[in-house]
PDB file of C-alpha atoms in Angstrom:
ATOM      1  CA  MET A  19     -30.269  39.046  10.413  1.00 42.00           C
ATOM      2  CA  LYS A  20     -28.842  37.409   7.322  1.00 47.00           C
ATOM      3  CA  THR A  21     -28.934  39.338   4.065  1.00 44.00           C
ATOM      4  CA  LEU A  22     -29.682  38.231   0.551  1.00 53.00           C
ATOM      5  CA  PHE A  23     -26.808  38.908  -1.825  1.00 47.00           C
ATOM      6  CA  CYS A  24     -27.154  38.939  -5.610  1.00 48.00           C
ATOM      7  CA  LEU A  25     -24.119  38.447  -7.817  1.00 46.00           C
ATOM      8  CA  ALA A  26     -24.354  39.061 -11.551  1.00 42.00           C
ATOM      9  CA  ALA A  27     -22.788  40.640 -14.592  1.00 40.00           C
ATOM     10  CA  PRO A  28     -22.338  44.436 -14.138  1.00 36.00           C
ATOM     11  CA  TRP A  29     -25.560  45.279 -15.953  1.00 32.00           C
ATOM     12  CA  LEU A  30     -27.527  43.006 -13.613  1.00 37.00           C
ATOM     13  CA  ALA A  31     -25.695  43.686 -10.359  1.00 40.00           C
ATOM     14  CA  ALA A  32     -27.957  44.144  -7.375  1.00 40.00           C
ATOM     15  CA  LEU A  33     -27.686  44.093  -3.601  1.00 37.00           C
ATOM     16  CA  ALA A  34     -30.692  43.980  -1.330  1.00 40.00           C
ATOM     17  CA  VAL A  35     -31.289  43.574   2.354  1.00 40.00           C
ATOM     18  CA  LEU A  36     -34.065  41.029   2.721  1.00 48.00           C
ATOM     19  CA  SER A  37     -34.508  38.764   5.703  1.00 46.00           C
ATOM     20  CA  VAL A  38     -33.650  35.127   5.030  1.00 52.00           C
ATOM     21  CA  ASP A  39     -33.848  34.006   8.681  1.00 52.00           C
ATOM     22  CA  ARG A  40     -37.103  32.287   9.581  1.00 53.00           C
ATOM     23  CA  PRO A  41     -38.521  33.852  12.768  1.00 54.00           C
ATOM     24  CA  ALA A  42     -39.216  31.506  15.657  1.00 56.00           C
ATOM     25  CA  GLY A  43     -42.711  30.078  15.375  1.00 54.00           C
ATOM     26  CA  ALA A  44     -43.232  31.307  11.818  1.00 54.00           C
ATOM     27  CA  ARG A  45     -45.029  29.036   9.394  1.00 60.00           C
ATOM     28  CA  SER A  46     -43.248  27.385   6.485  1.00 62.00           C
ATOM     29  CA  PRO A  47     -43.390  29.324   3.182  1.00 66.00           C
ATOM     30  CA  ARG A  48     -46.486  28.701   1.096  1.00 76.00           C
ATOM     31  CA  SER A  49     -46.301  26.125  -1.661  1.00 88.00           C
ATOM     32  CA  ALA A  50     -46.184  28.126  -4.893  1.00 87.00           C
ATOM     33  CA  ALA A  51     -45.952  25.525  -7.646  1.00 91.00           C
ATOM     34  CA  VAL A  52     -45.617  21.864  -8.523  1.00 93.00           C
ATOM     35  CA  ILE A  53     -42.859  21.001 -10.995  1.00 93.00           C
ATOM     36  CA  VAL A  54     -44.254  18.528 -13.538  1.00 88.00           C
ATOM     37  CA  THR A  55     -41.034  18.052 -15.493  1.00 87.00           C
ATOM     38  CA  PRO A  56     -38.233  17.329 -14.964  1.00 89.00           C
ATOM     39  CA  LYS A  57     -39.051  14.465 -12.613  1.00 89.00           C
ATOM     40  CA  ARG A  58     -37.197  13.837  -9.359  1.00 92.00           C
ATOM     41  CA  ASN A  59     -33.749  12.288 -10.023  1.00 91.00           C
ATOM     42  CA  GLU A  60     -34.318  12.422 -13.787  1.00 89.00           C
ATOM     43  CA  LEU A  61     -31.319  12.362 -16.112  1.00 87.00           C
ATOM     44  CA  VAL A  62     -31.294  15.683 -17.977  1.00 89.00           C
ATOM     45  CA  SER A  63     -29.400  17.254 -20.853  1.00 86.00           C
ATOM     46  CA  ARG A  64     -27.539  20.515 -20.257  1.00 87.00           C
ATOM     47  CA  GLU A  65     -30.373  22.409 -21.976  1.00 84.00           C
ATOM     48  CA  ALA A  66     -33.797  21.250 -20.813  1.00 86.00           C
ATOM     49  CA  GLU A  67     -37.376  22.447 -20.425  1.00 84.00           C
ATOM     50  CA  LEU A  68     -39.339  22.831 -17.220  1.00 89.00           C
ATOM     51  CA  PHE A  69     -43.112  22.625 -16.926  1.00 87.00           C
ATOM     52  CA  ALA A  70     -44.782  23.636 -13.660  1.00 91.00           C
ATOM     53  CA  LYS A  71     -48.311  24.054 -12.345  1.00 90.00           C
ATOM     54  CA  LEU A  72     -48.825  27.282 -10.394  1.00 91.00           C
ATOM     55  CA  LEU A  73     -50.756  27.134  -7.122  1.00 92.00           C
ATOM     56  CA  LEU A  74     -50.679  30.860  -6.297  1.00 89.00           C
ATOM     57  CA  PRO A  75     -50.833  34.112  -8.282  1.00 86.00           C
ATOM     58  CA  GLY A  76     -47.550  35.871  -8.973  1.00 85.00           C
ATOM     59  CA  GLN A  77     -44.603  35.969 -11.375  1.00 89.00           C
ATOM     60  CA  PRO A  78     -42.794  32.596 -11.371  1.00 92.00           C
ATOM     61  CA  VAL A  79     -39.003  32.499 -11.475  1.00 95.00           C
ATOM     62  CA  VAL A  80     -36.981  29.305 -11.940  1.00 96.00           C
ATOM     63  CA  LEU A  81     -33.786  28.771  -9.965  1.00 97.00           C
ATOM     64  CA  VAL A  82     -31.075  26.150 -10.552  1.00 97.00           C
ATOM     65  CA  ARG A  83     -28.291  25.266  -8.127  1.00 97.00           C
ATOM     66  CA  GLU A  84     -25.431  22.796  -8.386  1.00 96.00           C
ATOM     67  CA  ASP A  85     -25.297  20.262  -5.552  1.00 96.00           C
ATOM     68  CA  GLN A  86     -21.868  21.421  -4.396  1.00 93.00           C
ATOM     69  CA  PRO A  87     -20.751  23.214  -1.201  1.00 93.00           C
ATOM     70  CA  GLY A  88     -21.091  26.978  -1.548  1.00 92.00           C
ATOM     71  CA  SER A  89     -23.054  26.824  -4.813  1.00 94.00           C
ATOM     72  CA  LEU A  90     -25.447  29.682  -5.591  1.00 95.00           C
ATOM     73  CA  TRP A  91     -28.937  29.674  -7.053  1.00 96.00           C
ATOM     74  CA  TYR A  92     -28.902  30.902 -10.671  1.00 96.00           C
ATOM     75  CA  VAL A  93     -31.968  32.675 -12.026  1.00 96.00           C
ATOM     76  CA  GLN A  94     -33.042  31.227 -15.369  1.00 94.00           C
ATOM     77  CA  ASP A  95     -34.459  33.123 -18.345  1.00 88.00           C
ATOM     78  CA  THR A  96     -38.077  34.250 -18.023  1.00 84.00           C
ATOM     79  CA  GLY A  97     -40.604  31.518 -18.800  1.00 78.00           C
ATOM     80  CA  GLN A  98     -43.697  31.530 -20.977  1.00 72.00           C
ATOM     81  CA  PRO A  99     -47.226  30.823 -19.682  1.00 69.00           C
ATOM     82  CA  THR A 100     -49.110  28.054 -21.472  1.00 65.00           C
ATOM     83  CA  ASP A 101     -52.406  28.839 -19.721  1.00 63.00           C
ATOM     84  CA  GLY A 102     -53.517  30.479 -16.492  1.00 66.00           C
ATOM     85  CA  LYS A 103     -51.916  27.901 -14.196  1.00 80.00           C
ATOM     86  CA  VAL A 104     -49.157  26.202 -16.193  1.00 83.00           C
ATOM     87  CA  PHE A 105     -45.928  27.694 -17.463  1.00 85.00           C
ATOM     88  CA  ARG A 106     -42.840  26.482 -19.288  1.00 84.00           C
ATOM     89  CA  ASN A 107     -39.251  27.580 -18.894  1.00 88.00           C
ATOM     90  CA  ARG A 108     -35.979  26.766 -20.644  1.00 86.00           C
ATOM     91  CA  ILE A 109     -33.324  25.882 -18.077  1.00 92.00           C
ATOM     92  CA  THR A 110     -29.571  25.369 -18.238  1.00 92.00           C
ATOM     93  CA  PHE A 111     -27.513  23.081 -16.025  1.00 94.00           C
ATOM     94  CA  GLY A 112     -23.893  24.046 -15.477  1.00 91.00           C
ATOM     95  CA  SER A 113     -21.418  25.019 -18.173  1.00 88.00           C
ATOM     96  CA  ASP A 114     -19.469  23.344 -20.951  1.00 83.00           C
ATOM     97  CA  SER A 115     -16.980  22.097 -18.354  1.00 88.00           C
ATOM     98  CA  THR A 116     -19.531  20.609 -15.918  1.00 91.00           C
ATOM     99  CA  PRO A 117     -18.811  16.865 -15.616  1.00 90.00           C
ATOM    100  CA  GLN A 118     -21.100  13.978 -16.473  1.00 89.00           C
ATOM    101  CA  GLY A 119     -23.276  12.887 -13.541  1.00 91.00           C
ATOM    102  CA  ARG A 120     -23.214  16.191 -11.631  1.00 95.00           C
ATOM    103  CA  ARG A 121     -26.314  16.668  -9.491  1.00 96.00           C
ATOM    104  CA  PHE A 122     -28.451  19.842  -9.530  1.00 98.00           C
ATOM    105  CA  PHE A 123     -31.543  21.182  -7.786  1.00 98.00           C
ATOM    106  CA  VAL A 124     -34.406  23.006  -9.537  1.00 97.00           C
ATOM    107  CA  MET A 125     -36.951  25.196  -7.757  1.00 96.00           C
ATOM    108  CA  VAL A 126     -39.732  27.640  -8.687  1.00 96.00           C
ATOM    109  CA  VAL A 127     -40.273  30.767  -6.554  1.00 94.00           C
ATOM    110  CA  LEU A 128     -42.992  33.417  -6.880  1.00 92.00           C
ATOM    111  CA  MET A 129     -42.219  37.127  -6.958  1.00 91.00           C
ATOM    112  CA  ARG A 130     -44.557  39.174  -4.767  1.00 88.00           C
ATOM    113  CA  ASN A 131     -43.508  42.732  -5.564  1.00 88.00           C
ATOM    114  CA  ALA A 132     -41.405  44.943  -7.827  1.00 89.00           C
ATOM    115  CA  GLN A 133     -38.432  44.863  -5.449  1.00 89.00           C
ATOM    116  CA  GLU A 134     -38.141  41.093  -5.707  1.00 90.00           C
ATOM    117  CA  LEU A 135     -38.529  41.217  -9.488  1.00 89.00           C
ATOM    118  CA  GLU A 136     -35.657  43.704  -9.626  1.00 90.00           C
ATOM    119  CA  ILE A 137     -33.429  41.362  -7.623  1.00 90.00           C
ATOM    120  CA  PHE A 138     -34.322  38.059  -9.286  1.00 93.00           C
ATOM    121  CA  GLN A 139     -33.237  39.031 -12.788  1.00 92.00           C
ATOM    122  CA  PRO A 140     -32.223  36.387 -15.387  1.00 92.00           C
ATOM    123  CA  ARG A 141     -28.595  35.248 -15.054  1.00 90.00           C
ATOM    124  CA  THR A 142     -28.355  36.618 -11.521  1.00 92.00           C
ATOM    125  CA  ALA A 143     -26.724  34.441  -8.845  1.00 94.00           C
ATOM    126  CA  ILE A 144     -28.587  34.347  -5.530  1.00 92.00           C
ATOM    127  CA  ASP A 145     -26.936  33.326  -2.270  1.00 89.00           C
ATOM    128  CA  ASN A 146     -29.963  33.051   0.031  1.00 86.00           C
ATOM    129  CA  ILE A 147     -33.709  32.975  -0.603  1.00 89.00           C
ATOM    130  CA  PRO A 148     -36.046  35.020   1.655  1.00 87.00           C
ATOM    131  CA  TRP A 149     -37.501  32.580   4.160  1.00 86.00           C
ATOM    132  CA  ASP A 150     -41.140  33.484   3.447  1.00 87.00           C
ATOM    133  CA  MET A 151     -40.961  33.511  -0.367  1.00 91.00           C
ATOM    134  CA  PRO A 152     -43.572  31.101  -1.844  1.00 93.00           C
ATOM    135  CA  ARG A 153     -41.814  28.252  -3.621  1.00 94.00           C
ATOM    136  CA  SER A 154     -42.011  24.737  -4.989  1.00 95.00           C
ATOM    137  CA  ALA A 155     -40.192  21.719  -3.639  1.00 95.00           C
ATOM    138  CA  GLN A 156     -36.567  21.429  -4.725  1.00 96.00           C
ATOM    139  CA  ILE A 157     -36.317  18.776  -7.444  1.00 96.00           C
ATOM    140  CA  PRO A 158     -32.976  16.937  -7.741  1.00 97.00           C
ATOM    141  CA  VAL A 159     -31.804  16.013 -11.249  1.00 95.00           C
ATOM    142  CA  VAL A 160     -28.624  14.507 -12.700  1.00 94.00           C
ATOM    143  CA  LEU A 161     -26.745  15.952 -15.680  1.00 93.00           C
ATOM    144  CA  ASP A 162     -26.256  13.430 -18.486  1.00 87.00           C
ATOM    145  CA  ARG A 163     -23.728  14.462 -21.128  1.00 81.00           C
ATOM    146  CA  ARG A 164     -23.594  11.172 -23.004  1.00 74.00           C
ATOM    147  CA  GLU A 165     -23.840  11.417 -26.764  1.00 67.00           C
ATOM    148  CA  LYS A 166     -27.381  11.222 -28.103  1.00 65.00           C
ATOM    149  CA  PRO A 167     -27.825   7.830 -29.829  1.00 64.00           C
ATOM    150  CA  PRO A 168     -29.370   7.713 -33.319  1.00 64.00           C
ATOM    151  CA  PRO A 169     -32.917   6.307 -33.705  1.00 64.00           C
ATOM    152  CA  GLN A 170     -33.142   2.549 -34.215  1.00 68.00           C
ATOM    153  CA  THR A 171     -34.924   1.500 -37.401  1.00 62.00           C
ATOM    154  CA  LYS A 172     -37.151  -1.485 -38.191  1.00 66.00           C
ATOM    155  CA  LEU A 173     -38.325  -1.987 -34.616  1.00 86.00           C
ATOM    156  CA  ILE A 174     -42.075  -1.309 -34.682  1.00 92.00           C
ATOM    157  CA  VAL A 175     -43.867  -3.867 -36.851  1.00 93.00           C
ATOM    158  CA  ARG A 176     -47.428  -2.854 -35.956  1.00 93.00           C
ATOM    159  CA  PRO A 177     -49.050  -0.348 -36.172  1.00 95.00           C
ATOM    160  CA  THR A 178     -47.613   0.670 -39.515  1.00 94.00           C
ATOM    161  CA  PRO A 179     -46.968   4.313 -40.508  1.00 93.00           C
ATOM    162  CA  GLY A 180     -50.170   6.111 -41.529  1.00 94.00           C
ATOM    163  CA  SER A 181     -52.462   3.290 -40.412  1.00 95.00           C
ATOM    164  CA  LYS A 182     -55.829   3.839 -38.736  1.00 96.00           C
ATOM    165  CA  VAL A 183     -55.995   2.631 -35.146  1.00 96.00           C
ATOM    166  CA  SER A 184     -58.596   1.996 -32.461  1.00 96.00           C
ATOM    167  CA  GLN A 185     -58.388   3.639 -29.064  1.00 96.00           C
ATOM    168  CA  MET A 186     -56.596   0.554 -27.699  1.00 96.00           C
ATOM    169  CA  GLU A 187     -54.137  -1.420 -29.792  1.00 96.00           C
ATOM    170  CA  ASP A 188     -51.399  -4.021 -29.476  1.00 96.00           C
ATOM    171  CA  LEU A 189     -48.014  -2.703 -30.509  1.00 96.00           C
ATOM    172  CA  VAL A 190     -45.717  -5.372 -31.943  1.00 94.00           C
ATOM    173  CA  ALA A 191     -41.976  -4.836 -32.267  1.00 92.00           C
ATOM    174  CA  VAL A 192     -38.852  -6.838 -33.054  1.00 90.00           C
ATOM    175  CA  VAL A 193     -36.037  -6.434 -30.511  1.00 87.00           C
ATOM    176  CA  ASP A 194     -32.949  -8.269 -29.333  1.00 83.00           C
ATOM    177  CA  ASP A 195     -33.300 -10.822 -26.534  1.00 81.00           C
ATOM    178  CA  GLY A 196     -32.978  -9.234 -23.111  1.00 84.00           C
ATOM    179  CA  THR A 197     -34.058  -5.790 -24.308  1.00 87.00           C
ATOM    180  CA  SER A 198     -36.387  -3.736 -22.106  1.00 90.00           C
ATOM    181  CA  VAL A 199     -38.880  -1.539 -23.938  1.00 93.00           C
ATOM    182  CA  VAL A 200     -40.990   1.471 -22.922  1.00 95.00           C
ATOM    183  CA  ALA A 201     -43.925   2.230 -25.250  1.00 96.00           C
ATOM    184  CA  MET A 202     -44.724   5.959 -25.553  1.00 97.00           C
ATOM    185  CA  VAL A 203     -47.644   7.718 -27.268  1.00 98.00           C
ATOM    186  CA  ARG A 204     -48.218  11.424 -27.910  1.00 96.00           C
ATOM    187  CA  SER A 205     -50.995  13.325 -29.653  1.00 96.00           C
ATOM    188  CA  ASN A 206     -49.715  15.515 -32.477  1.00 93.00           C
ATOM    189  CA  GLU A 207     -51.677  18.454 -31.077  1.00 89.00           C
ATOM    190  CA  VAL A 208     -49.685  21.514 -29.950  1.00 81.00           C
ATOM    191  CA  ASP A 209     -48.143  21.261 -26.450  1.00 78.00           C
ATOM    192  CA  SER A 210     -49.012  17.575 -26.058  1.00 88.00           C
ATOM    193  CA  TYR A 211     -47.098  15.285 -23.721  1.00 90.00           C
ATOM    194  CA  TRP A 212     -45.565  11.861 -24.211  1.00 93.00           C
ATOM    195  CA  TRP A 213     -47.380   9.266 -22.078  1.00 95.00           C
ATOM    196  CA  VAL A 214     -45.870   6.013 -20.823  1.00 95.00           C
ATOM    197  CA  GLN A 215     -48.229   3.319 -22.113  1.00 97.00           C
ATOM    198  CA  ASP A 216     -46.564  -0.001 -21.311  1.00 96.00           C
ATOM    199  CA  ILE A 217     -43.231  -1.416 -20.147  1.00 95.00           C
ATOM    200  CA  VAL A 218     -41.849  -4.780 -21.256  1.00 93.00           C
ATOM    201  CA  GLU A 219     -38.739  -5.952 -19.397  1.00 90.00           C
ATOM    202  CA  ASN A 220     -36.148  -8.444 -20.650  1.00 83.00           C
ATOM    203  CA  ALA A 221     -37.895  -9.450 -23.862  1.00 83.00           C
ATOM    204  CA  HIS A 222     -37.361 -13.001 -25.135  1.00 80.00           C
ATOM    205  CA  GLY A 223     -37.830 -14.571 -28.542  1.00 74.00           C
ATOM    206  CA  GLY A 224     -37.030 -11.440 -30.542  1.00 79.00           C
ATOM    207  CA  LYS A 225     -40.574 -10.016 -30.476  1.00 85.00           C
ATOM    208  CA  ILE A 226     -42.595  -8.050 -27.916  1.00 90.00           C
ATOM    209  CA  THR A 227     -46.225  -6.994 -27.636  1.00 93.00           C
ATOM    210  CA  ALA A 228     -47.199  -3.883 -25.686  1.00 94.00           C
ATOM    211  CA  THR A 229     -50.618  -2.344 -25.054  1.00 95.00           C
ATOM    212  CA  VAL A 230     -51.004   1.280 -26.143  1.00 97.00           C
ATOM    213  CA  ARG A 231     -53.923   3.704 -25.949  1.00 96.00           C
ATOM    214  CA  PHE A 232     -54.690   6.603 -28.237  1.00 97.00           C
ATOM    215  CA  GLY A 233     -56.602   9.359 -26.475  1.00 93.00           C
ATOM    216  CA  ASN A 234     -59.830   8.744 -24.577  1.00 91.00           C
ATOM    217  CA  GLN A 235     -63.574   8.575 -25.183  1.00 90.00           C
ATOM    218  CA  SER A 236     -63.705  12.284 -26.048  1.00 92.00           C
ATOM    219  CA  THR A 237     -60.842  12.192 -28.586  1.00 94.00           C
ATOM    220  CA  GLN A 238     -62.092  12.984 -32.070  1.00 94.00           C
ATOM    221  CA  PRO A 239     -61.661  10.467 -34.924  1.00 95.00           C
ATOM    222  CA  GLY A 240     -58.955  11.648 -37.286  1.00 96.00           C
ATOM    223  CA  THR A 241     -56.670  12.803 -34.463  1.00 96.00           C
ATOM    224  CA  ARG A 242     -53.056  11.977 -35.276  1.00 96.00           C
ATOM    225  CA  PHE A 243     -50.681  10.356 -32.811  1.00 97.00           C
ATOM    226  CA  SER A 244     -46.997   9.502 -32.650  1.00 97.00           C
ATOM    227  CA  VAL A 245     -45.733   6.193 -31.268  1.00 97.00           C
ATOM    228  CA  VAL A 246     -42.154   5.480 -30.234  1.00 96.00           C
ATOM    229  CA  LEU A 247     -40.287   2.810 -28.293  1.00 95.00           C
ATOM    230  CA  LEU A 248     -37.603   3.700 -25.783  1.00 93.00           C
ATOM    231  CA  LEU A 249     -34.901   1.105 -25.132  1.00 91.00           C
ATOM    232  CA  PRO A 250     -33.225   1.794 -21.763  1.00 88.00           C
ATOM    233  CA  THR A 251     -29.912  -0.020 -21.390  1.00 83.00           C
ATOM    234  CA  SER A 252     -29.604   0.193 -17.596  1.00 82.00           C
ATOM    235  CA  ALA A 253     -31.827  -0.447 -14.600  1.00 82.00           C
ATOM    236  CA  ARG A 254     -31.442   3.189 -13.572  1.00 77.00           C
ATOM    237  CA  ASP A 255     -32.698   4.446 -16.927  1.00 81.00           C
ATOM    238  CA  LEU A 256     -35.632   2.019 -16.818  1.00 87.00           C
ATOM    239  CA  GLN A 257     -36.633   3.125 -13.319  1.00 83.00           C
ATOM    240  CA  GLN A 258     -37.343   6.627 -14.646  1.00 81.00           C
ATOM    241  CA  PHE A 259     -40.485   5.328 -16.333  1.00 90.00           C
ATOM    242  CA  GLN A 260     -43.776   4.281 -14.768  1.00 89.00           C
ATOM    243  CA  VAL A 261     -46.977   3.486 -16.672  1.00 94.00           C
ATOM    244  CA  GLY A 262     -49.177   6.592 -16.582  1.00 91.00           C
ATOM    245  CA  ASP A 263     -46.292   9.049 -16.286  1.00 88.00           C
ATOM    246  CA  TYR A 264     -45.944  11.814 -18.855  1.00 87.00           C
ATOM    247  CA  MET A 265     -43.172  14.110 -20.065  1.00 84.00           C
ATOM    248  CA  ARG A 266     -42.746  17.003 -22.439  1.00 80.00           C
ATOM    249  CA  HIS A 267     -39.608  15.679 -24.157  1.00 81.00           C
ATOM    250  CA  LEU A 268     -38.150  12.223 -24.632  1.00 85.00           C
ATOM    251  CA  PRO A 269     -34.802  11.788 -22.849  1.00 81.00           C
ATOM    252  CA  ASP A 270     -31.851  12.342 -25.166  1.00 76.00           C
ATOM    253  CA  HIS A 271     -29.637   9.674 -23.630  1.00 76.00           C
ATOM    254  CA  VAL A 272     -32.032   6.723 -24.095  1.00 84.00           C
ATOM    255  CA  ARG A 273     -32.033   4.785 -27.364  1.00 86.00           C
ATOM    256  CA  LYS A 274     -35.305   4.953 -29.227  1.00 90.00           C
ATOM    257  CA  SER A 275     -37.083   3.690 -32.326  1.00 91.00           C
ATOM    258  CA  LYS A 276     -38.136   5.876 -35.203  1.00 90.00           C
ATOM    259  CA  GLU A 277     -41.513   7.461 -34.545  1.00 93.00           C
ATOM    260  CA  VAL A 278     -44.568   5.968 -36.227  1.00 95.00           C
ATOM    261  CA  GLN A 279     -47.465   8.293 -37.094  1.00 95.00           C
ATOM    262  CA  VAL A 280     -51.008   6.864 -36.883  1.00 96.00           C
ATOM    263  CA  ILE A 281     -54.596   8.154 -37.144  1.00 96.00           C
ATOM    264  CA  LEU A 282     -57.430   7.421 -34.710  1.00 96.00           C
ATOM    265  CA  GLN A 283     -60.374   5.926 -36.578  1.00 93.00           C
TER     266      GLN A 283
END
């Protein structure tokens, strides 16, 4: 029988004997959560935020592991629930010396008892995970340490800041020829997400038009929204975005316009 070893700073040191071998004929561990962000193969900053939807009751714990031989799972700081089934968690990838482009895996596991909670303490390093522990899929991400570019000004021509908008509008912007643009909209309500509205590839003529939507039929007039354009400079960056996708934070490494604030009429 394999054992689960925990390595940590002296004040968190723990050693437990828990089975990590899956018995013959045993079912796969139950699916515990679905990670909403980060997305699979997303480029991430060293400090990021995870959002996950819980499928089972229990205390969620987020684990991060470098995609290198012999790497351990590192327990992240305790997350905060946003409602009964969704929680958020700050996560850290690597250290100050971790190189650009290093790949990591992120996973959520659910604690079932006090013994497991004692073992899976923040900043603890875990060698093996008990075979039957409920968990999410492992999400691969790539560390991006490139310098955050400053916002680009004078891109969005319409809508103008502070203007009143209908639920569906044409966004007009001035860009360089060959630029690809991703139009994003977010409600200014607390804990809102950025939604991918439209994608225009390889713009020509110095001007683009994108279709954007502000809320839905139940959204109250007077609701405020933010609009921004992302300007990916590589095919890989552009492939991260699909119309209808959503994310908690805009990626740091992608150039963007200044945000425009509008009001639903």
